[in-house]
Amino acid sequence: MNTEHFKAKLEEELRVAERQIGENAAAPRREDASATESDELADKVESLEEENEENAALKARLGDIKRALGKIADGTYGICEISGENIEEDRLEANPAARTCKEHMDSEGTLA
């Protein structure tokens, strides 16, 4: 397996995720001048909830990417955390930060 190929993909994903998190933090809050006060408050709450969910997903992905880069560094990249078998290359192409093989991908969300 060409770990340099996956390392480059992961580093690019890392840059994109970090940029998106930074942009979300710097983005002005959306406001509608024609909204009533209660509508305005509801819209702000909904907007904040959406931003928080997006940021949580980005931060989780960032953690996955960093974990995968650490595995490349320590020589354990591409090994399923459940079975210990090699993760299929097509799975890694689709998700370079994958922690499990295809057989165990449904259990990946349960890993600590």
MMTF fields as JSON, N, C-alpha, C and O atoms, coordinates in Angstrom:
{
  "mmtfVersion": "1.0.0",
  "mmtfProducer": "UNKNOWN",
  "numBonds": 447,
  "numAtoms": 448,
  "numGroups": 112,
  "numChains": 1,
  "numModels": 1,
  "chainsPerModel": [1],
  "groupsPerChain": [112],
  "chainIdList": ["A"],
  "bondAtomList": [4, 2, 8, 6, 12, 10, 16, 14, 20, 18, 24, 22, 28, 26, 32, 30, 36, 34, 40, 38, 44, 42, 48, 46, 52, 50, 56, 54, 60, 58, 64, 62, 68, 66, 72, 70, 76, 74, 80, 78, 84, 82, 88, 86, 92, 90, 96, 94, 100, 98, 104, 102, 108, 106, 112, 110, 116, 114, 120, 118, 124, 122, 128, 126, 132, 130, 136, 134, 140, 138, 144, 142, 148, 146, 152, 150, 156, 154, 160, 158, 164, 162, 168, 166, 172, 170, 176, 174, 180, 178, 184, 182, 188, 186, 192, 190, 196, 194, 200, 198, 204, 202, 208, 206, 212, 210, 216, 214, 220, 218, 224, 222, 228, 226, 232, 230, 236, 234, 240, 238, 244, 242, 248, 246, 252, 250, 256, 254, 260, 258, 264, 262, 268, 266, 272, 270, 276, 274, 280, 278, 284, 282, 288, 286, 292, 290, 296, 294, 300, 298, 304, 302, 308, 306, 312, 310, 316, 314, 320, 318, 324, 322, 328, 326, 332, 330, 336, 334, 340, 338, 344, 342, 348, 346, 352, 350, 356, 354, 360, 358, 364, 362, 368, 366, 372, 370, 376, 374, 380, 378, 384, 382, 388, 386, 392, 390, 396, 394, 400, 398, 404, 402, 408, 406, 412, 410, 416, 414, 420, 418, 424, 422, 428, 426, 432, 430, 436, 434, 440, 438, 444, 442],
  "bondOrderList": [1, 1, 1, 1, 1, 1, 1, 1, 1, 1, 1, 1, 1, 1, 1, 1, 1, 1, 1, 1, 1, 1, 1, 1, 1, 1, 1, 1, 1, 1, 1, 1, 1, 1, 1, 1, 1, 1, 1, 1, 1, 1, 1, 1, 1, 1, 1, 1, 1, 1, 1, 1, 1, 1, 1, 1, 1, 1, 1, 1, 1, 1, 1, 1, 1, 1, 1, 1, 1, 1, 1, 1, 1, 1, 1, 1, 1, 1, 1, 1, 1, 1, 1, 1, 1, 1, 1, 1, 1, 1, 1, 1, 1, 1, 1, 1, 1, 1, 1, 1, 1, 1, 1, 1, 1, 1, 1, 1, 1, 1, 1],
  "groupList": [{"groupName": "MET", "atomNameList": ["N", "CA", "C", "O"], "elementList": ["N", "C", "C", "O"], "formalChargeList": [0, 0, 0, 0], "bondAtomList": [1, 0, 2, 1, 3, 2], "bondOrderList": [1, 1, 2], "singleLetterCode": "M", "chemCompType": "L-PEPTIDE LINKING"}, {"groupName": "ASN", "atomNameList": ["N", "CA", "C", "O"], "elementList": ["N", "C", "C", "O"], "formalChargeList": [0, 0, 0, 0], "bondAtomList": [1, 0, 2, 1, 3, 2], "bondOrderList": [1, 1, 2], "singleLetterCode": "N", "chemCompType": "L-PEPTIDE LINKING"}, {"groupName": "THR", "atomNameList": ["N", "CA", "C", "O"], "elementList": ["N", "C", "C", "O"], "formalChargeList": [0, 0, 0, 0], "bondAtomList": [1, 0, 2, 1, 3, 2], "bondOrderList": [1, 1, 2], "singleLetterCode": "T", "chemCompType": "L-PEPTIDE LINKING"}, {"groupName": "GLU", "atomNameList": ["N", "CA", "C", "O"], "elementList": ["N", "C", "C", "O"], "formalChargeList": [0, 0, 0, 0], "bondAtomList": [1, 0, 2, 1, 3, 2], "bondOrderList": [1, 1, 2], "singleLetterCode": "E", "chemCompType": "L-PEPTIDE LINKING"}, {"groupName": "HIS", "atomNameList": ["N", "CA", "C", "O"], "elementList": ["N", "C", "C", "O"], "formalChargeList": [0, 0, 0, 0], "bondAtomList": [1, 0, 2, 1, 3, 2], "bondOrderList": [1, 1, 2], "singleLetterCode": "H", "chemCompType": "L-PEPTIDE LINKING"}, {"groupName": "PHE", "atomNameList": ["N", "CA", "C", "O"], "elementList": ["N", "C", "C", "O"], "formalChargeList": [0, 0, 0, 0], "bondAtomList": [1, 0, 2, 1, 3, 2], "bondOrderList": [1, 1, 2], "singleLetterCode": "F", "chemCompType": "L-PEPTIDE LINKING"}, {"groupName": "LYS", "atomNameList": ["N", "CA", "C", "O"], "elementList": ["N", "C", "C", "O"], "formalChargeList": [0, 0, 0, 0], "bondAtomList": [1, 0, 2, 1, 3, 2], "bondOrderList": [1, 1, 2], "singleLetterCode": "K", "chemCompType": "L-PEPTIDE LINKING"}, {"groupName": "ALA", "atomNameList": ["N", "CA", "C", "O"], "elementList": ["N", "C", "C", "O"], "formalChargeList": [0, 0, 0, 0], "bondAtomList": [1, 0, 2, 1, 3, 2], "bondOrderList": [1, 1, 2], "singleLetterCode": "A", "chemCompType": "L-PEPTIDE LINKING"}, {"groupName": "LEU", "atomNameList": ["N", "CA", "C", "O"], "elementList": ["N", "C", "C", "O"], "formalChargeList": [0, 0, 0, 0], "bondAtomList": [1, 0, 2, 1, 3, 2], "bondOrderList": [1, 1, 2], "singleLetterCode": "L", "chemCompType": "L-PEPTIDE LINKING"}, {"groupName": "ARG", "atomNameList": ["N", "CA", "C", "O"], "elementList": ["N", "C", "C", "O"], "formalChargeList": [0, 0, 0, 0], "bondAtomList": [1, 0, 2, 1, 3, 2], "bondOrderList": [1, 1, 2], "singleLetterCode": "R", "chemCompType": "L-PEPTIDE LINKING"}, {"groupName": "VAL", "atomNameList": ["N", "CA", "C", "O"], "elementList": ["N", "C", "C", "O"], "formalChargeList": [0, 0, 0, 0], "bondAtomList": [1, 0, 2, 1, 3, 2], "bondOrderList": [1, 1, 2], "singleLetterCode": "V", "chemCompType": "L-PEPTIDE LINKING"}, {"groupName": "GLN", "atomNameList": ["N", "CA", "C", "O"], "elementList": ["N", "C", "C", "O"], "formalChargeList": [0, 0, 0, 0], "bondAtomList": [1, 0, 2, 1, 3, 2], "bondOrderList": [1, 1, 2], "singleLetterCode": "Q", "chemCompType": "L-PEPTIDE LINKING"}, {"groupName": "ILE", "atomNameList": ["N", "CA", "C", "O"], "elementList": ["N", "C", "C", "O"], "formalChargeList": [0, 0, 0, 0], "bondAtomList": [1, 0, 2, 1, 3, 2], "bondOrderList": [1, 1, 2], "singleLetterCode": "I", "chemCompType": "L-PEPTIDE LINKING"}, {"groupName": "GLY", "atomNameList": ["N", "CA", "C", "O"], "elementList": ["N", "C", "C", "O"], "formalChargeList": [0, 0, 0, 0], "bondAtomList": [1, 0, 2, 1, 3, 2], "bondOrderList": [1, 1, 2], "singleLetterCode": "G", "chemCompType": "PEPTIDE LINKING"}, {"groupName": "PRO", "atomNameList": ["N", "CA", "C", "O"], "elementList": ["N", "C", "C", "O"], "formalChargeList": [0, 0, 0, 0], "bondAtomList": [1, 0, 2, 1, 3, 2], "bondOrderList": [1, 1, 2], "singleLetterCode": "P", "chemCompType": "L-PEPTIDE LINKING"}, {"groupName": "ASP", "atomNameList": ["N", "CA", "C", "O"], "elementList": ["N", "C", "C", "O"], "formalChargeList": [0, 0, 0, 0], "bondAtomList": [1, 0, 2, 1, 3, 2], "bondOrderList": [1, 1, 2], "singleLetterCode": "D", "chemCompType": "L-PEPTIDE LINKING"}, {"groupName": "SER", "atomNameList": ["N", "CA", "C", "O"], "elementList": ["N", "C", "C", "O"], "formalChargeList": [0, 0, 0, 0], "bondAtomList": [1, 0, 2, 1, 3, 2], "bondOrderList": [1, 1, 2], "singleLetterCode": "S", "chemCompType": "L-PEPTIDE LINKING"}, {"groupName": "TYR", "atomNameList": ["N", "CA", "C", "O"], "elementList": ["N", "C", "C", "O"], "formalChargeList": [0, 0, 0, 0], "bondAtomList": [1, 0, 2, 1, 3, 2], "bondOrderList": [1, 1, 2], "singleLetterCode": "Y", "chemCompType": "L-PEPTIDE LINKING"}, {"groupName": "CYS", "atomNameList": ["N", "CA", "C", "O"], "elementList": ["N", "C", "C", "O"], "formalChargeList": [0, 0, 0, 0], "bondAtomList": [1, 0, 2, 1, 3, 2], "bondOrderList": [1, 1, 2], "singleLetterCode": "C", "chemCompType": "L-PEPTIDE LINKING"}],
  "groupTypeList": [0, 1, 2, 3, 4, 5, 6, 7, 6, 8, 3, 3, 3, 8, 9, 10, 7, 3, 9, 11, 12, 13, 3, 1, 7, 7, 7, 14, 9, 9, 3, 15, 7, 16, 7, 2, 3, 16, 15, 3, 8, 7, 15, 6, 10, 3, 16, 8, 3, 3, 3, 1, 3, 3, 1, 7, 7, 8, 6, 7, 9, 8, 13, 15, 12, 6, 9, 7, 8, 13, 6, 12, 7, 15, 13, 2, 17, 13, 12, 18, 3, 12, 16, 13, 3, 1, 12, 3, 3, 15, 9, 8, 3, 7, 1, 14, 7, 7, 9, 2, 18, 6, 3, 4, 0, 15, 16, 3, 13, 2, 8, 7],
  "groupIdList": [1, 2, 3, 4, 5, 6, 7, 8, 9, 10, 11, 12, 13, 14, 15, 16, 17, 18, 19, 20, 21, 22, 23, 24, 25, 26, 27, 28, 29, 30, 31, 32, 33, 34, 35, 36, 37, 38, 39, 40, 41, 42, 43, 44, 45, 46, 47, 48, 49, 50, 51, 52, 53, 54, 55, 56, 57, 58, 59, 60, 61, 62, 63, 64, 65, 66, 67, 68, 69, 70, 71, 72, 73, 74, 75, 76, 77, 78, 79, 80, 81, 82, 83, 84, 85, 86, 87, 88, 89, 90, 91, 92, 93, 94, 95, 96, 97, 98, 99, 100, 101, 102, 103, 104, 105, 106, 107, 108, 109, 110, 111, 112],
  "secStructList": [7, 7, 2, 2, 2, 2, 2, 2, 2, 2, 2, 2, 2, 2, 2, 2, 2, 2, 2, 2, 2, 2, 2, 2, 2, 2, 1, 7, 7, 7, 7, 7, 6, 6, 1, 7, 2, 2, 2, 2, 2, 2, 2, 2, 2, 2, 2, 2, 2, 2, 2, 2, 2, 2, 2, 2, 2, 2, 2, 2, 2, 2, 2, 2, 2, 2, 2, 2, 2, 2, 2, 2, 2, 2, 6, 7, 6, 6, 5, 7, 6, 6, 6, 7, 1, 5, 7, 7, 2, 2, 2, 2, 2, 2, 7, 6, 6, 7, 7, 1, 7, 4, 4, 4, 4, 4, 4, 4, 4, 4, 7, 7],
  "xCoordList": [0.856, 0.0, 0.89, 1.903, 0.494, 1.24, 0.757, -0.163, 1.374, 0.927, 1.187, 0.489, 2.172, 2.435, 1.234, 0.891, 0.608, -0.595, -1.697, -2.317, -1.933, -2.985, -2.598, -3.459, -1.326, -0.86, -1.154, -1.621, -0.879, -1.156, -2.65, -3.047, -3.485, -4.941, -5.392, -6.198, -4.874, -5.249, -4.779, -5.51, -3.578, -3.079, -3.926, -4.159, -4.385, -5.271, -6.609, -7.129, -7.164, -8.417, -8.248, -9.153, -7.094, -6.797, -6.828, -7.437, -6.175, -6.166, -7.589, -7.967, -8.373, -9.74, -10.587, -11.298, -10.518, -11.32, -10.932, -11.802, -9.632, -9.182, -9.642, -10.041, -9.588, -10.05, -11.547, -11.991, -12.333, -13.785, -14.126, -15.02, -13.431, -13.667, -13.348, -14.099, -12.249, -11.879, -12.882, -13.218, -13.36, -14.355, -15.657, -16.294, -16.055, -17.29, -17.168, -18.126, -15.998, -15.801, -15.829, -16.286, -15.338, -15.251, -16.505, -16.671, -17.385, -18.564, -19.539, -19.818, -20.057, -21.065, -22.365, -22.671, -23.098, -24.385, -25.398, -25.431, -26.231, -27.271, -28.409, -28.831, -28.901, -30.035, -30.989, -30.572, -32.271, -33.314, -33.991, -34.667, -33.804, -34.326, -35.848, -36.416, -36.514, -37.972, -38.616, -39.842, -37.831, -38.382, -38.881, -38.364, -39.883, -40.338, -39.317, -38.443, -39.435, -38.473, -38.44, -37.355, -39.592, -39.606, -39.106, -38.432, -39.439, -38.915, -37.404, -36.685, -36.94, -35.513, -34.783, -33.749, -35.323, -34.711, -34.72, -33.717, -35.834, -35.928, -34.939, -34.292, -34.825, -33.878, -32.437, -31.63, -32.121, -30.765, -30.453, -29.357, -31.397, -31.195, -30.99, -30.08, -31.836, -31.716, -30.368, -29.714, -29.968, -28.699, -27.528, -26.606, -27.571, -26.505, -26.455, -25.374, -27.623, -27.664, -27.048, -26.286, -27.382, -26.82, -25.312, -24.583, -24.838, -23.401, -22.693, -21.609, -23.301, -22.698, -22.606, -21.597, -23.662, -23.646, -22.57, -21.834, -22.485, -21.478, -20.076, -19.203, -19.856, -18.544, -18.208, -17.057, -19.177, -18.928, -18.52, -17.604, -19.207, -18.867, -17.472, -16.695, -17.153, -15.827, -14.742, -13.686, -14.996, -14.001, -13.82, -12.707, -14.901, -14.795, -13.972, -13.107, -14.243, -13.478, -12.013, -11.125, -11.765, -10.4, -9.682, -8.523, -10.36, -9.787, -9.485, -8.442, -10.396, -10.188, -8.967, -8.16, -8.845, -7.725, -6.407, -5.439, -6.373, -5.145, -4.778, -3.601, -5.789, -5.545, -4.919, -3.958, -5.469, -4.945, -3.506, -2.661, -3.226, -1.86, -0.908, 0.238, -1.37, -0.56, -0.273, 0.819, -1.266, -1.078, -0.061, 0.726, -0.079, 0.932, 2.311, 3.247, 2.426, 3.712, 4.221, 5.422, 3.292, 3.754, 3.671, 3.937, 3.295, 3.309, 2.104, 2.158, 1.017, -0.176, -1.339, -2.459, -1.082, -2.135, -2.652, -1.886, -3.972, -4.575, -4.9, -5.197, -4.844, -5.16, -6.498, -6.681, -7.422, -8.742, -8.582, -7.905, -9.198, -9.105, -9.929, -9.793, -10.769, -11.574, -10.957, -10.755, -10.659, -10.176, -8.656, -8.113, -7.97, -6.525, -6.104, -4.912, -7.073, -6.793, -6.563, -6.876, -6.013, -5.803, -7.143, -8.082, -7.208, -8.377, -8.215, -7.131, -9.285, -9.262, -8.867, -9.302, -8.027, -7.56, -8.693, -8.644, -9.721, -10.825, -11.588, -12.133, -11.63, -12.247, -11.412, -11.951, -10.1, -9.218, -9.25, -9.108, -9.435, -9.575, -10.829, -10.808, -11.915, -13.176, -13.107, -13.679, -12.409, -12.288, -10.901, -10.723, -9.915, -8.546, -8.391, -7.383, -9.369, -9.304, -10.07, -10.286, -10.48, -11.244, -10.458, -9.241, -11.181, -10.559, -10.826, -10.235, -11.725, -12.101, -12.183, -12.277, -12.146, -12.349, -13.843, -14.663, -14.174, -15.57, -16.472, -17.599, -15.979, -16.794, -17.231, -18.317, -16.398, -16.683, -17.037, -17.107, -17.258, -17.493, -18.744, -18.8, -19.735, -20.926, -20.631, -21.396, -19.543, -19.161, -18.166, -17.792, -17.737, -16.709, -17.144, -16.324, -18.408, -18.91, -18.886, -19.031, -18.706, -18.68, -17.271, -17.1, -16.269, -14.887, -14.612, -15.098, -13.836, -13.478, -12.437, -12.023],
  "yCoordList": [-1.187, 0.0, 1.235, 1.296, 2.2, 3.449, 4.428, 5.209, 4.386, 5.264, 6.734, 7.598, 7.039, 8.444, 9.036, 10.203, 8.231, 8.677, 9.042, 10.099, 8.163, 8.415, 9.546, 10.304, 9.658, 10.762, 12.098, 13.034, 12.189, 13.43, 13.733, 14.884, 12.712, 12.922, 13.406, 14.33, 12.785, 13.16, 14.58, 15.342, 14.932, 16.284, 17.335, 18.416, 17.021, 17.953, 18.074, 19.177, 16.947, 16.976, 17.765, 18.491, 17.625, 18.352, 19.852, 20.6, 20.296, 21.733, 22.238, 23.311, 21.46, 21.867, 21.966, 22.952, 20.955, 20.949, 22.109, 22.779, 22.35, 23.463, 24.799, 25.69, 24.94, 26.18, 26.367, 27.473, 25.295, 25.394, 25.766, 26.579, 25.185, 25.534, 27.003, 27.701, 27.471, 28.883, 29.81, 30.862, 29.418, 30.236, 30.283, 31.333, 29.169, 29.136, 30.043, 30.72, 30.056, 30.893, 32.375, 33.2, 32.712, 34.114, 34.613, 35.819, 33.707, 34.09, 34.903, 34.554, 35.986, 36.763, 35.96, 35.137, 36.202, 35.54, 36.083, 37.282, 35.184, 35.601, 36.279, 35.818, 37.383, 38.079, 38.53, 38.86, 38.54, 38.95, 40.184, 40.105, 41.329, 42.593, 42.624, 43.4, 41.81, 41.844, 40.9, 40.866, 40.156, 39.184, 39.868, 40.909, 39.269, 39.771, 39.345, 38.521, 39.912, 39.608, 38.124, 37.563, 37.471, 36.059, 35.204, 34.195, 35.61, 34.907, 35.051, 34.105, 36.246, 36.52, 35.629, 35.042, 35.535, 34.707, 33.232, 32.536, 32.763, 31.365, 31.09, 30.043, 32.027, 31.866, 31.822, 31.021, 32.691, 32.715, 31.41, 30.868, 30.907, 29.644, 28.513, 27.699, 28.462, 27.421, 27.526, 26.515, 28.733, 28.946, 28.49, 27.834, 28.841, 28.43, 26.916, 26.329, 26.284, 24.826, 24.175, 23.215, 24.702, 24.168, 24.353, 23.438, 25.53, 25.799, 24.89, 24.38, 24.686, 23.813, 22.378, 21.708, 21.895, 20.545, 20.419, 19.433, 21.416, 21.386, 21.414, 20.659, 22.284, 22.358, 21.072, 20.638, 20.454, 19.188, 18.111, 17.33, 18.074, 17.09, 17.366, 16.436, 18.629, 18.983, 18.632, 18.121, 18.9, 18.593, 17.085, 16.615, 16.331, 14.867, 14.369, 13.507, 14.912, 14.514, 14.889, 14.124, 16.056, 16.499, 15.505, 15.169, 15.035, 14.03, 12.731, 12.118, 12.305, 11.083, 11.225, 10.303, 12.381, 12.632, 12.613, 11.99, 13.288, 13.324, 11.934, 11.577, 11.147, 9.773, 8.964, 8.226, 9.105, 8.368, 8.794, 7.949, 10.091, 10.555, 10.006, 9.674, 9.912, 9.308, 7.842, 7.348, 7.15, 5.737, 5.578, 4.631, 6.507, 6.463, 6.621, 5.9, 7.568, 7.835, 6.633, 6.367, 5.909, 4.787, 3.423, 2.387, 3.445, 2.214, 1.312, 0.145, 1.821, 0.988, 1.393, 0.918, 2.261, 2.731, 1.591, 0.748, 1.583, 0.606, -0.72, -1.701, -0.753, -1.97, -1.762, -0.779, -2.684, -2.604, -2.658, -3.542, -1.721, -1.659, -2.743, -2.951, -3.424, -4.49, -5.857, -6.651, -6.132, -7.469, -7.584, -8.683, -6.462, -6.504, -6.841, -6.954, -7.001, -7.292, -5.984, -4.903, -6.099, -4.917, -4.332, -5.06, -3.001, -2.306, -2.276, -1.995, -2.563, -2.594, -1.225, -0.191, -1.231, 0.028, 0.865, 2.091, 0.239, 1.037, 1.728, 2.814, 1.111, 1.759, 2.96, 4.023, 2.788, 3.899, 5.016, 6.188, 4.667, 5.695, 6.529, 7.753, 5.859, 6.553, 7.338, 8.422, 6.791, 7.426, 7.118, 6.109, 7.976, 7.702, 7.628, 7.126, 8.118, 8.073, 6.874, 6.799, 5.94, 4.772, 4.015, 3.858, 3.556, 2.835, 1.337, 0.56, 0.939, -0.471, -0.927, -0.119, -2.24, -2.829, -2.76, -2.374, -3.14, -3.09, -3.945, -3.557, -5.088, -6.005, -5.35, -5.64, -4.473, -3.865, -2.379, -1.705, -1.871, -0.421, 0.049, 1.202, -0.812, -0.418, -0.246, 0.407, -0.815, -0.708, 0.416, 0.665, 1.09, 2.119, 3.234, 3.759, 3.598, 4.665, 4.322, 5.21, 3.063, 2.652, 2.668, 2.484, 2.885, 2.886, 4.142, 5.225, 3.987, 5.145, 5.995, 7.003],
  "zCoordList": [0.0, 0.0, 0.0, 0.697, -0.785, -0.903, 0.169, -0.073, 1.345, 2.44, 2.139, 2.67, 1.301, 0.948, 0.2, 0.39, -0.641, -1.359, -0.361, -0.474, 0.612, 1.594, 2.546, 2.993, 2.852, 3.699, 3.027, 3.676, 1.714, 0.982, 0.978, 1.159, 0.773, 0.796, 2.171, 2.273, 3.221, 4.587, 4.921, 5.554, 4.505, 4.775, 4.065, 4.606, 2.857, 2.146, 2.873, 3.041, 3.3, 4.071, 5.357, 5.767, 5.995, 7.229, 6.973, 7.738, 5.905, 5.566, 5.302, 5.772, 4.55, 4.225, 5.486, 5.679, 6.344, 7.575, 8.484, 9.042, 8.638, 9.482, 8.917, 9.667, 7.582, 6.956, 7.181, 7.493, 7.024, 7.213, 8.647, 8.881, 9.596, 11.001, 11.234, 11.915, 10.679, 10.816, 10.157, 10.701, 8.981, 8.285, 9.065, 9.145, 9.633, 10.427, 11.641, 12.016, 12.25, 13.432, 13.074, 13.865, 11.875, 11.463, 10.753, 10.572, 10.35, 9.571, 10.409, 11.556, 9.84, 10.562, 10.673, 9.811, 11.709, 11.912, 10.921, 10.646, 10.382, 9.44, 10.193, 11.253, 9.629, 10.234, 9.139, 8.029, 9.467, 8.524, 9.106, 10.131, 8.443, 8.952, 9.003, 9.772, 8.214, 8.175, 9.195, 9.31, 9.915, 10.858, 12.13, 12.535, 12.744, 14.04, 15.081, 14.809, 16.274, 17.32, 17.666, 17.813, 17.801, 18.153, 16.987, 17.195, 15.765, 14.592, 14.526, 14.204, 14.836, 14.813, 15.815, 15.497, 17.011, 18.039, 17.629, 17.79, 17.109, 16.661, 15.533, 15.51, 14.604, 13.506, 14.012, 13.541, 14.977, 15.533, 16.25, 16.105, 17.013, 17.724, 16.727, 16.884, 15.699, 14.677, 13.955, 13.702, 13.631, 12.943, 13.812, 13.327, 15.091, 16.007, 16.159, 16.212, 16.229, 16.339, 15.105, 15.218, 13.924, 12.678, 12.644, 12.262, 13.041, 13.054, 14.051, 13.767, 15.219, 16.218, 15.72, 15.941, 15.042, 14.489, 13.412, 13.373, 12.546, 11.487, 12.08, 11.651, 13.065, 13.701, 14.436, 14.41, 15.087, 15.78, 14.779, 15.037, 13.637, 12.601, 12.039, 11.827, 11.801, 11.299, 12.307, 11.933, 13.57, 14.606, 14.764, 15.0, 14.636, 14.694, 13.508, 13.665, 12.325, 11.14, 11.298, 10.921, 11.85, 12.105, 13.017, 12.775, 14.057, 14.95, 14.225, 14.452, 13.35, 12.563, 11.653, 11.532, 11.023, 10.115, 10.888, 10.453, 12.017, 12.825, 13.325, 13.369, 13.704, 14.149, 13.014, 13.229, 11.801, 10.644, 10.335, 10.038, 10.405, 10.174, 11.24, 10.936, 12.464, 13.529, 13.254, 13.535, 12.701, 12.36, 11.229, 11.224, 10.274, 9.216, 9.842, 9.497, 10.763, 11.409, 12.212, 12.248, 12.857, 13.688, 12.995, 13.603, 11.707, 10.926, 11.085, 10.698, 11.644, 11.836, 10.934, 11.116, 9.969, 9.072, 8.204, 7.735, 8.0, 7.11, 7.77, 7.088, 9.095, 9.847, 10.554, 11.272, 10.347, 10.983, 12.499, 13.024, 13.194, 14.651, 15.335, 16.54, 14.595, 15.187, 14.904, 15.823, 13.633, 13.279, 13.227, 13.345, 13.053, 12.885, 11.464, 11.179, 10.573, 9.166, 8.409, 8.907, 7.202, 6.363, 5.921, 5.598, 5.915, 5.38, 3.861, 3.351, 3.154, 1.702, 1.145, 1.65, 0.085, -0.488, -1.047, -0.953, -1.633, -2.162, -1.034, -1.229, 0.132, 1.303, 1.725, 2.034, 1.737, 2.11, 1.065, 1.412, -0.202, -1.24, -0.961, -1.085, -0.584, -0.314, 0.987, 1.096, 1.969, 3.279, 3.836, 4.518, 3.555, 3.991, 5.52, 6.018, 6.244, 7.704, 8.275, 9.484, 7.413, 7.876, 8.941, 8.85, 9.939, 11.047, 10.987, 11.737, 10.084, 10.003, 8.555, 7.631, 8.384, 7.065, 6.73, 7.562, 5.504, 5.065, 5.953, 6.26, 6.357, 7.174, 8.479, 8.983, 9.03, 10.332, 10.256, 11.284, 9.054, 8.919, 9.671, 10.099, 9.838, 10.593, 12.073, 12.782, 12.548, 13.962, 14.213, 15.359, 13.168, 13.327, 14.27, 15.024, 14.239, 15.099, 16.575, 17.415, 16.907, 18.314, 18.904, 20.11, 18.064, 18.547, 19.351, 19.023, 20.396, 21.244, 20.6, 21.171]
}
